[in-house]
Amino acid sequence: MLDLRLYMLQRITALIMAPLTLGHIAVMIYAVQGGLTAEEILGRTQGSIFWFLFYGSFVLAVSLHAAIGLRVILHETLGLGGWALRAATWGIAFLLLAMGGQAVIAVTWSGGA
Amino acid sequence: MRPARAHPLWLAFVLHRVSGLALALFLPLHFWVLSLALTQPERLNRFLSFTEQPIAKLAEFGLVFLLAVHMFGGLRLIALEWLPWSAPQKTLAAGAVSVAALISGAFFLQVV
Amino acid sequence: MGRDSDVLQVSVWRGASAQGRYRTYEVPAQENQTVLDVVSWIQHYADASLTYRFACRVGMCGSCAMMVNDQPRWTCRTHVRKVVKEGKVRIGPLRNLPVIKDLATDMDPFFDKWVTAGGVHAPSATRDEPIPPVNPEETARLEASAGIECINCAICYAACDTVAGNPDYLGPAALQRAWTLLNDGKHGARDQILDAVSGTGGCHNCHSMGSCTAFCPNDLDPMSAIAGLKRETARTFFRRRRG
Amino acid sequence: MQIDRHDTDILILGTGGAGLFAALHAQQAAPEGTKITIAVKGLIGKCGCTRMVQGGYNVALGGGDTVERHFMDTIEGGKWLPNQDMAWRLCEQAVVRIRELENEIGCFFDRNPDGTLHQKAFAGQTADRTVHKGDLTGIEIINRLMEQVLSRPVEKLQEHRAVGLIPTKDGGALAGVLMIDMRTGRFRFVRAKTVLMATGGGPTMYKYHTPSGDKTMDGLAMALRVGLPLRDMEMVQFHPTGLLAGPQSRMTGTVLEEGLRGAGGQLLNAAGQRFMFDYDAKGERATRDVVSRGIYAEMRKSNDPDQVGMFISMAHLGPENVRAKFKGMVKRCADSGFDLAAGLVEVVPTAHYFMGGVVVDVDTRTALEGLYVAGEDAGGAHGSNRLGGNGVANSTVYGGIAGDTMGADIRSMGALRDPDEDVLAAELARATRPLGRAADLVQPLRNRLQEAMWEDVGVMRTAAGMRRGLERVAAIRDELMQVGVAADNLAFNLTWHDWLNMASLCDVSEVIAKAGLARENSRGAHYREDFPDAGAMEESYFTVARQQGNDVSVTREAVDFSIVRPGETILPEGEPETLVAAQ
Ligand SMILES: Cc1cc2nc3c(=O)[nH]c(=O)nc-3n(C[C@H](O)[C@H](O)[C@H](O)COP(=O)(O)OP(=O)(O)OC[C@H]3O[C@@H](n4cnc5c(N)ncnc54)[C@H](O)[C@@H]3O)c2cc1C
Ligand code: HEM
Ligand code: SF4
Ligand code: F3S
Ligand code: FES
């Protein structure tokens, strides 16, 4: 159940995520080599506008991207359609956005708890 | 009734769908773990040391692998759709992408 | 092929979509025998009530497509040798279309979508004007030529899992026809095509799973044609945004 | 049995080139609000022979070629038997129709490097005239026409089989058509002010035949029963190279294209020797009728009962070359287990086209008011032989004319006509005859009919043979009348339709044999071993068959040389005999 707009949104978000994913993986590899601690991660990311924007845009993109992707799967395999499908799409998008937003804030907002 | 599907493009589609679905299911979990940093950093730490376990490493590798597969699969798809390539070039691209996925997978396996 | 026995065990779908089942017939094997011949033999000599559809007998009309061992095929051009396994073969009605009776499906949805996808030529000249010259080597002409020899057999339509999951999806054959028209310089409604293929059932639903291309008996490539439509719609998406 | 009643203004039977063109033209020509209905035995555009056209479409488009030249080829090809006004109109209108096909319908014919239409020459043509789309020309024409019709507000009655033309009580006009809705098995009587019959003939009563399976001469059998005159009914065109794929394969009889011989393909007998030069100086490149007779004669010489046909061999041209040039044919042969590129493929002459048909005027009108006939159902345009490429030109040209004529005529027509209920009841009884009887097999009778016609009324004929054929056909028909079909489920009951097909084929087979007996000379497709001469061209006659009561009688009528007389030409003086470069 895709029209041109949803399709473009899914492709564009995918293209945005591609470099971000590569970056994220690279960071992970680097981080993993020393063994991970919470402090290490947070020390690097907290208070950094760069990482906020980095992960922020990732979360934004992935919420839309995954919501559209799951929408297609829901329609094709469970036969969901109409308002139910629309509600599910938005629900997934908001859930991911909310949880992802919380995570980004946790990881990049200075000060923390 | 199912038509036979054991052809490469259909398998690529399934891999893409399964990896996408798996990532989408994992993502909330991942977000939840990270947001622990906000509320309970010590639990995050415990979690992170748990990731030292081989099983967890394997799972982690799986996730990274899924992400790589999905990403390369998606890029392959977008290339196939948007670049006016001829059929042999497409096959080539598909091949290159699977090689890339394999290499990156192996690489991650090394690191993790 | 299981030539050791000279009898084929053929199970054939009987009934409509919902309340049907497979029934097995024994059919004498012949040196030269297509799947359509097997089905015809059953109707002629074993079970006069069997329904199926064919016309041309040589792969031109696209009326005889069925599921053979769960794969969509043109039965008039499928030699039994190619599909029989241990003397057995299973024949059912084409997938993704309503079954009228036994092996005959209702192809109306397939053709309705053909028209919905904009698959109808609109004139840009009349019968009183000369035939416009067309360079046969021009890229657009070559693109259009590549997909023009479709016999509308709906084999691709039956092979596609997206059609199975999404009843609105226009399907590979209709979209391929739209692509040939988009590349046809003589077509007078090219602007409308991109709109026609961009709706909820449009080309963007295709996951490039490629079963259409893999199964097309005429070696056509609807998958690439659909990719062409996605590319063109994406291009105008940006253009219209800016404009 | 109950009959559903249905009304329309213009009813078209068949969706070949003739039927689809008629629908489009009727829509353009008829007054606003006219209801047009198209009824067909199969699915719209997916049945009939127009779709199976390979070689292409004859039309004179300049480059030295003229309508006059096309006309002269058609007359000479038809051995001076064609109705000259019809042949002229065919050649003249083909020019308009091809422009319509390209410009309005959207066909995609092959081009020369300079962008003009590519044209080639079939045997018997004196110019490169045949427009084509590879060797799948019919698919292109019918797909494009089908799209046009599908997207228009034309009422579609698919899988509706016409079983009887029902006249008015006084017999002066047609009231409508009785049909079977095949999917439900119910009868439907459709009244219409005008009806086009375009069911496409189809000589499928021969053991080897090329036409699509839905064509069983229903139209001509119906026309016969309403008493219409049929002309040239002895004229069955055989294509020399039908595939021989075994006795029970539907592939048997399907055509291997003419171009194979044109490109240098050789015909070999069982001993591996070429034989066509024994029959004609042009060898394998002679016209269809000559090559068919050559193969047939050679087949009769063979005493080996397992050795039925002759062989076509392409391998000397280089298998790779053949594979590249005749991709479709090579693949088709491979699908039925033969290697055309490197091996031998067994071939037989195969019944291909029916020149005979209903007598019509140049506007497709018949003797029965309200009934029009176009395409292969109409007789006259081809005489004794149809040139390759004139078949689809004929169906599209005259289908369009029929649409125009019906659209115009309907303006002066009043109300729908009421049917003669007795005829309606009789036609219904005829069609339901097998339903009350003990079920038995139909197919063995079809096989026997095909054997009889092939052996006794086939490529080469004699009076004794045709009389024997008539007896065999009559006996088969008698048996058919005793064969029943299980009536418990009439929905999509193919065996019932096989029975009805057989009834039509028997009726028309009888007429073919009788017309064959009436022609005591050899012209074009009709070859009498007992009368091998062509007869004086000046005294050319055509046969006309009519049914009165249960009897079919055949008379002869003189050909009207309305445009050109034998021995003369309408080409300007000094025109070369042929424009086709020697091979
Ligand atoms: C294999 C093959 C190759 C050919 N190649 C060429 C070629 O290269 N060039 C050329 O010029 N000609 C060629 N011809 C001849 C050409 O196809 C025909 O002359 C022409 O197409 C006839 O057109 P039509 O519209 O009269 O009939 P068709 O196209 O045969 O259509 C007849 C229609 O009537 C329907 N019908 C039949 N009975 C009934 C009924 N009882 N009720 C309702 N509907 C009915 C059929 O289902 C069909 O839809 C070829 C023929 C064959 C078989
Ligand atoms: C990293 C870069 C990514 C790229 C390039 C990418 C690309 C794509 C593309 C092109 C599609 C469309 C597939 C189709 O139409 O068949 C898609 C679908 C999907 N993606 Fe992604 N994606 C990426 C990341 C992600 C992530 C992180 C997730 C998880 C949350 C995700 C979840 C999904 C899902 C669930 C689908 C639907 C699958 C389907 O329809 O079969 N993607 N992706
Ligand atoms: S694209 Fe191929 S498979 Fe699909 S309808 Fe056309 S010919 Fe059949
Ligand atoms: S099989 Fe279906 S998903 Fe697309 S590539 Fe073909 S239409
Ligand atoms: S019968 Fe026409 S394609 Fe098979």
CSV table of C-alpha atoms in Angstrom, one decimal, chain D residues 4 35 126 133 156 193 212 216 245-246 252 284 304 309 348 398 419 456 469 483 489 494 513 532 544 547:
chain,number,residue,atom,x,y,z
D,4,ASP,CA,-32.6,-14.9,-20.8
D,35,LYS,CA,-25.6,0.6,-27.3
D,126,THR,CA,5.5,-8.5,-56.8
D,133,LYS,CA,6.1,-6.6,-36.1
D,156,LYS,CA,-18.8,-7.2,-23.2
D,193,LYS,CA,-30.9,-3.8,-34.9
D,212,SER,CA,-7.1,-21.4,-32.9
D,216,THR,CA,-15.1,-24.2,-35.7
D,245,ALA,CA,4.1,-33.5,-33.1
D,246,GLY,CA,2.2,-36.7,-32.6
D,252,THR,CA,0.2,-30.9,-34.3
D,284,GLU,CA,10.8,-24.8,-51.8
D,304,ASP,CA,6.3,-46.6,-44.4
D,309,GLY,CA,5.3,-36.3,-43.0
D,348,VAL,CA,2.8,-31.8,-43.1
D,398,TYR,CA,-13.8,-4.9,-43.6
D,419,PRO,CA,-37.9,-13.0,-33.5
D,456,ASP,CA,-11.0,-37.3,-49.1
D,469,GLY,CA,-16.0,-38.0,-48.0
D,483,VAL,CA,-24.1,-39.0,-28.7
D,489,ASN,CA,-23.7,-29.3,-14.8
D,494,LEU,CA,-16.5,-27.9,-22.7
D,513,ALA,CA,-17.2,-31.4,-50.4
D,532,PRO,CA,-6.1,-30.8,-63.3
D,544,VAL,CA,-22.6,-20.6,-54.5
D,547,GLN,CA,-29.3,-24.7,-47.8
